[in-house]
Tab-separated table of C-alpha atoms in Angstrom:
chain	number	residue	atom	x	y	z
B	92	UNK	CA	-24.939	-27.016	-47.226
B	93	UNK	CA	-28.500	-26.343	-48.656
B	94	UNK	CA	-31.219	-23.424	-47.039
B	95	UNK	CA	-33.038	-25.438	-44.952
B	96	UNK	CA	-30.428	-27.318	-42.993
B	97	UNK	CA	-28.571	-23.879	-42.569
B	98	UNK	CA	-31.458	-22.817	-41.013
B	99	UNK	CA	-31.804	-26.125	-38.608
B	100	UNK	CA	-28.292	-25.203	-37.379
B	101	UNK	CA	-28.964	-21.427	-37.244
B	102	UNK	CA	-31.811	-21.916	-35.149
B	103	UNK	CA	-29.917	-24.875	-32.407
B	104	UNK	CA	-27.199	-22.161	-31.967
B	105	UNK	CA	-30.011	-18.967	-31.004
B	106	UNK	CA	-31.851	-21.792	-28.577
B	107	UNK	CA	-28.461	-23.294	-27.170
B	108	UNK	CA	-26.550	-19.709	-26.562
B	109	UNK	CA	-28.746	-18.477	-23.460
B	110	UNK	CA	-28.231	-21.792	-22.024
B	111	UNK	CA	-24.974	-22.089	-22.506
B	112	UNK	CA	-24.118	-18.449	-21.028
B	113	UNK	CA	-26.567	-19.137	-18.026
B	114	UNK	CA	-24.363	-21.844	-17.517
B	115	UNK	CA	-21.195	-20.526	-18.107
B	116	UNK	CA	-21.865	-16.196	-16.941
B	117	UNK	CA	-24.429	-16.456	-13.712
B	118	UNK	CA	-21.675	-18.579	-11.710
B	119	UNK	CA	-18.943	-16.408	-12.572
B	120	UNK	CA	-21.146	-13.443	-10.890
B	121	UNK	CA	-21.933	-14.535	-8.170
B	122	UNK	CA	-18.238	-15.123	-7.064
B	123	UNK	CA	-17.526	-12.665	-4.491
B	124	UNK	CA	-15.787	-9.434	-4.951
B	125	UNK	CA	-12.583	-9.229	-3.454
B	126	UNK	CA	-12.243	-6.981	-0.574
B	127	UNK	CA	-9.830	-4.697	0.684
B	128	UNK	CA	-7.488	-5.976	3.817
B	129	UNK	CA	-9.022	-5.982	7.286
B	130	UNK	CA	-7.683	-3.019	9.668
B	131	UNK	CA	-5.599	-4.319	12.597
B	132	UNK	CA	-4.834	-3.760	16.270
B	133	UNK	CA	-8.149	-3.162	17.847
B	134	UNK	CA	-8.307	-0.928	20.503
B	135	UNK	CA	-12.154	-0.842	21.616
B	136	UNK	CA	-15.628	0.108	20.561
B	137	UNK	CA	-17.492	3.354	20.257
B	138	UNK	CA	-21.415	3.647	19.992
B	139	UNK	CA	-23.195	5.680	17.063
B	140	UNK	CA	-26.093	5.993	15.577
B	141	UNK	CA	-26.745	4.752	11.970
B	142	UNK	CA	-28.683	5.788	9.279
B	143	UNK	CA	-31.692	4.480	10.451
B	144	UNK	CA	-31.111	5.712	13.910
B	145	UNK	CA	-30.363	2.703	15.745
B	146	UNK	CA	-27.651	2.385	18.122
B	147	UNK	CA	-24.590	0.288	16.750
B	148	UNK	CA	-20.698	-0.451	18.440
B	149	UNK	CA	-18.265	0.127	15.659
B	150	UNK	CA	-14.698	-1.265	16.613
B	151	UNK	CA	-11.904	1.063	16.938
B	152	UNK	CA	-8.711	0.467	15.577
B	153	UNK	CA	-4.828	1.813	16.723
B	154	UNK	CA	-4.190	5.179	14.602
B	155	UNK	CA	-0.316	5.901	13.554
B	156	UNK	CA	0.840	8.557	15.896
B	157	UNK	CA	1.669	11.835	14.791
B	158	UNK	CA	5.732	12.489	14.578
B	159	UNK	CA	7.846	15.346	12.455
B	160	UNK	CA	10.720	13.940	10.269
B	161	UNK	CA	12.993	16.308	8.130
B	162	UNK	CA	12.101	15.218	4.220
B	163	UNK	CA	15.371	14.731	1.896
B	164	UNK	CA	13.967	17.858	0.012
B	165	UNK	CA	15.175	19.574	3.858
B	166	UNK	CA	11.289	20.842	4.617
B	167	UNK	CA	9.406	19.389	7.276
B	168	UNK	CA	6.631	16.181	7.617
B	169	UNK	CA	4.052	15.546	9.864
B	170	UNK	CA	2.810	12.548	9.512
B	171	UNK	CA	-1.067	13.435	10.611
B	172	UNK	CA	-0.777	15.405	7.751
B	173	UNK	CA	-0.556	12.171	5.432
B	174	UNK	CA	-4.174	11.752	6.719
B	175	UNK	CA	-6.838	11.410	3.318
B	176	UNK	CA	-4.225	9.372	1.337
B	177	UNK	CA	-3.172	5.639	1.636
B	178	UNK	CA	0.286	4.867	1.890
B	179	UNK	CA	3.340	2.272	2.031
B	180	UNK	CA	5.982	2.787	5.255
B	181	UNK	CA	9.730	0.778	5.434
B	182	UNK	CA	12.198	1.598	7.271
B	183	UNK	CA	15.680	1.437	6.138
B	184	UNK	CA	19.514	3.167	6.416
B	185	UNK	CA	21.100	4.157	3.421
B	186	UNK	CA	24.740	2.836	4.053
B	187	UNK	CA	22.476	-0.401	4.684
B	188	UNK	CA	24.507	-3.293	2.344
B	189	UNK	CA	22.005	-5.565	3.322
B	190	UNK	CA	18.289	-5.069	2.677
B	191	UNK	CA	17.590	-1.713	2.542
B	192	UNK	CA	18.444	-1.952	-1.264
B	193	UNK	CA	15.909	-4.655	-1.599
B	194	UNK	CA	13.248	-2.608	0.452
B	195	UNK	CA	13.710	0.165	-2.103
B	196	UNK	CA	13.844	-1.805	-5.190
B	197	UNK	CA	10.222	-2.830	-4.625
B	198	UNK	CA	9.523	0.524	-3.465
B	199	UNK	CA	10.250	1.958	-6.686
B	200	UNK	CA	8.075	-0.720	-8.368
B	201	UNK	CA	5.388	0.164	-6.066
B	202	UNK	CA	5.390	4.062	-6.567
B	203	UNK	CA	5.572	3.004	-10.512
B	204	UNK	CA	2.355	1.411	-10.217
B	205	UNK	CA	0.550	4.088	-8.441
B	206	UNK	CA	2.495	6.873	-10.171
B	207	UNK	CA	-0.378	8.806	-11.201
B	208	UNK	CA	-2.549	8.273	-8.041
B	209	UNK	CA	-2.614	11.483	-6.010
B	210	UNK	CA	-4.192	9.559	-2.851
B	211	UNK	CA	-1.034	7.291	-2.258
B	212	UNK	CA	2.371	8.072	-0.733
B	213	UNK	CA	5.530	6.028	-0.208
B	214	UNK	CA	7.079	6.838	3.712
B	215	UNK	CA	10.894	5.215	4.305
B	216	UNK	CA	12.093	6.208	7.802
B	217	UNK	CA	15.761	6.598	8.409
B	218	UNK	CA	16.881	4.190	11.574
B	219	UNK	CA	20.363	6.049	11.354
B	220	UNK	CA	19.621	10.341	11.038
B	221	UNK	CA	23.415	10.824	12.121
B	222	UNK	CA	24.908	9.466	9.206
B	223	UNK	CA	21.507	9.890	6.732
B	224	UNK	CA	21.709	13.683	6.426
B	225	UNK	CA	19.234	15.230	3.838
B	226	UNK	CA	21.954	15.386	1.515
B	227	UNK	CA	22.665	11.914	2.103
B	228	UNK	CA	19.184	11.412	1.889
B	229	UNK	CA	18.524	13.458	-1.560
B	230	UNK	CA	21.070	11.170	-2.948
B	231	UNK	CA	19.775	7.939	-2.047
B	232	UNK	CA	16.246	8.668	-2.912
B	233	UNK	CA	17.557	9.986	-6.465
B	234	UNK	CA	19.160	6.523	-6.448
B	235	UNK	CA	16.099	5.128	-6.540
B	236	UNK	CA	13.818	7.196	-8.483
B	237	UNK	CA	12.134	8.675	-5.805
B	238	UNK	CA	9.505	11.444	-7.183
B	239	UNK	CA	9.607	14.395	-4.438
B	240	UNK	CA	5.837	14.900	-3.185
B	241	UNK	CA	5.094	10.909	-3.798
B	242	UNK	CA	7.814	9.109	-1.793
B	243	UNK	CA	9.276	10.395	1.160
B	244	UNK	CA	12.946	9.885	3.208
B	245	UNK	CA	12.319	10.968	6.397
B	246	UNK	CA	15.218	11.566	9.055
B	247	UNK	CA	14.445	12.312	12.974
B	248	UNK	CA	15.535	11.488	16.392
B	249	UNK	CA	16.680	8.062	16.420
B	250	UNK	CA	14.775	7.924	19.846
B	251	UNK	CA	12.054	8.903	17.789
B	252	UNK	CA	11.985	6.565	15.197
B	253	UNK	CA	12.539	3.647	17.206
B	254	UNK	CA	9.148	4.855	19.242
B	255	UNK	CA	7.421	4.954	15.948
B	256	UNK	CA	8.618	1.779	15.255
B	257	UNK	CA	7.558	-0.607	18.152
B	258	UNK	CA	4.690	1.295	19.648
B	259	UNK	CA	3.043	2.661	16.064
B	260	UNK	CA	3.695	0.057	13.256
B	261	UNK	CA	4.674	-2.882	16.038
B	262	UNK	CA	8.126	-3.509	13.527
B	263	UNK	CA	11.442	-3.442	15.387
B	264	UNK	CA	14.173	-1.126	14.675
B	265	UNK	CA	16.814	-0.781	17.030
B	266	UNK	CA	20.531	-0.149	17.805
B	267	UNK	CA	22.942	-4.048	16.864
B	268	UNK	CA	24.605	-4.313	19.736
B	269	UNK	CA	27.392	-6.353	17.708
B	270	UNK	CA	27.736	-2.897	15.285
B	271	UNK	CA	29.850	-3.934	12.137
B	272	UNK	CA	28.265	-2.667	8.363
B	273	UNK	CA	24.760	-3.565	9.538
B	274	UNK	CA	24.895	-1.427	12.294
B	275	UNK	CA	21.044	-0.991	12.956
B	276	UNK	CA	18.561	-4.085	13.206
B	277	UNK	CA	15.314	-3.660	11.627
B	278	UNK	CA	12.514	-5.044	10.147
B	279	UNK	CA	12.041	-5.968	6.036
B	280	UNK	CA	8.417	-5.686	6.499
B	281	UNK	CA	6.598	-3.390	4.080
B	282	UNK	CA	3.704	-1.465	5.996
B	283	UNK	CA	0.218	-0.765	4.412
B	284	UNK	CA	-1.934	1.912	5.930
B	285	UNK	CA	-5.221	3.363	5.268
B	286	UNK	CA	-6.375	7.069	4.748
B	287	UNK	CA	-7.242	6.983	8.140
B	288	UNK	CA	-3.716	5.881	9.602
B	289	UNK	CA	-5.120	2.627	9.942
B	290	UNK	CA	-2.484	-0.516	9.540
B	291	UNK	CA	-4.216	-3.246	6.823
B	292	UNK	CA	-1.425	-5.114	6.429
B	293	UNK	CA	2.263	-6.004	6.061
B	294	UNK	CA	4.242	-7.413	2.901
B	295	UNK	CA	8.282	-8.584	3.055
B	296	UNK	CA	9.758	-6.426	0.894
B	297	UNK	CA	12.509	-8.690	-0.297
B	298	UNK	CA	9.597	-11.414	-1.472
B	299	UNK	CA	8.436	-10.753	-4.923
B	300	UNK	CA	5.354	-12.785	-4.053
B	301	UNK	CA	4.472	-10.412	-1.082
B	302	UNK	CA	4.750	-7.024	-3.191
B	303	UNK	CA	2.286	-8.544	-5.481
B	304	UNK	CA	0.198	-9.253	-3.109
B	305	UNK	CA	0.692	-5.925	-1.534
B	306	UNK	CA	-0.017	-4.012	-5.180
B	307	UNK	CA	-3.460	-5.961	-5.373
B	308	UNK	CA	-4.311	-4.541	-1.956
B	309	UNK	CA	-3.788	-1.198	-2.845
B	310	UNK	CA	-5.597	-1.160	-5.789
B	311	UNK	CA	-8.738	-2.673	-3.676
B	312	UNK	CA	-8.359	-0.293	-0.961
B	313	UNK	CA	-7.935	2.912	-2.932
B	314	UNK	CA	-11.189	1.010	-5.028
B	315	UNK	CA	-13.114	1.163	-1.448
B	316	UNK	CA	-12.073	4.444	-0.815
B	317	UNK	CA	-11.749	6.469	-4.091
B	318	UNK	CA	-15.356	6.705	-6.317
B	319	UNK	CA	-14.699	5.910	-9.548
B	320	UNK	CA	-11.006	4.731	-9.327
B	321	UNK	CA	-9.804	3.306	-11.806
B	322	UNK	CA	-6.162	1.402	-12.392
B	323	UNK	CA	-6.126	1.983	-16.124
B	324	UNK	CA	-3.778	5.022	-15.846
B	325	UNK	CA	-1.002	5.544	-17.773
B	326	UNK	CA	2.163	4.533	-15.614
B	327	UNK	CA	4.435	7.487	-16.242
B	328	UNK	CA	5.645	10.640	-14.882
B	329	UNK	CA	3.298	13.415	-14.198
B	330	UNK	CA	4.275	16.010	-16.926
């Protein structure tokens, strides 16, 4: 190839590039962002003043009520206190054959994920605190790679956690009637709520699909929420 047609072709190339990444580049930015899931349960509106001082009506949205479980490390939870940091409730009995194991298998990939993120928390509430003692408890969450401070077993009244059930995440968890192994009837549902104690959504546990889904809505709410967050973390113990 002589000078002068290298230079014909080097010259098509400079003039076709910006055309071709117009092209290809400005549609691809101006898909929209995706955005963190919606909060849920309305309960009203409030009226405030925004930064330009004009009256606005914000919705308000139902807040998880504030309950104390026993942890399986024996020490005490309240769950106002999980306030500032997004987290993932189940609920679940560890003589469960059913389930349960299920629930906490994608738990554990779940607090994998977000292993180094001090803002998130894992919550699995014991339908059955007569048999799931915190030494009971200690044992199951070691079963399952639980990290003490990231996921919790919590164990209270049953009366308790049935309440918390129906009136604060709307799941059911109740007594079975029938009894037999599965002696407790509760949802598989995996619960996502905001640093505010705001539900954003909820996930089957025992679909692979849906705890995908629900590890892409983590990352984009802790993105909303967290300045600079980032998901390139390693994905290891804290040393």
């Amino acid at each position: 190839m002589n000078d002068k047609r290298f230079k014909v072709i080097a010259i098509g190339i400079v003039l076709v590039m910006p055309v071709f990444f117009l092209l290809v580049f400005q549609p691809l930015g101006k898909i929209p962002r995706p955005k963190a899931p919606h909060k849920q349960f309305a309960t009203g509106a409030i009226e405030s003043v925004n930064e330009k001082g004009e009256r606005v009506m914000d919705s308000t949205y139902r807040v998880i009520p504030n309950y104390k479980f026993q942890t399986q490390s024996g020490d005490s939870l309240e769950l106002d206190s999980l306030h500032g940091n997004i987290y993932v409730a189940d609920f679940f009995f560890a003589t469960c054959p059913g389930i349960c194991p299920k629930l906490s298998n994608s738990l554990e990939r779940v607090q994998q994920a977000f292993v180094r993120e001090s803002n998130f928390r894992i919550v699995s509430f014991s339908v059955d605190p007569a048999k799931d003692s915190v030494p009971a408890l200690r044992k199951y969450a070691a079963l399952h790679n639980a990290i003490p401070g990231k996921w919790y077993f919590l164990r209270g009244s049953k009366q308790n956690v049935f309440d918390l059930a129906s009136k604060g995440f709307s799941l059911t968890a109740k007594d079975d009637e029938d009894g037999g192994p599965e002696a407790f009837i509760h949802s598989e549902k995996l619960v996502l709520v905001d640093q505010n104690g705001n539900i954003r959504g909820y996930y089957s546990g025992v679909d692979t699909n849906r705890v995908n889904k629900l590890l892409g809505d983590i990352v984009l709410l802790l993105r909303d929420t967290e300045d600079g967050f980032s998901f390139d973390k390693k994905n290891d113990k804290p040393k």
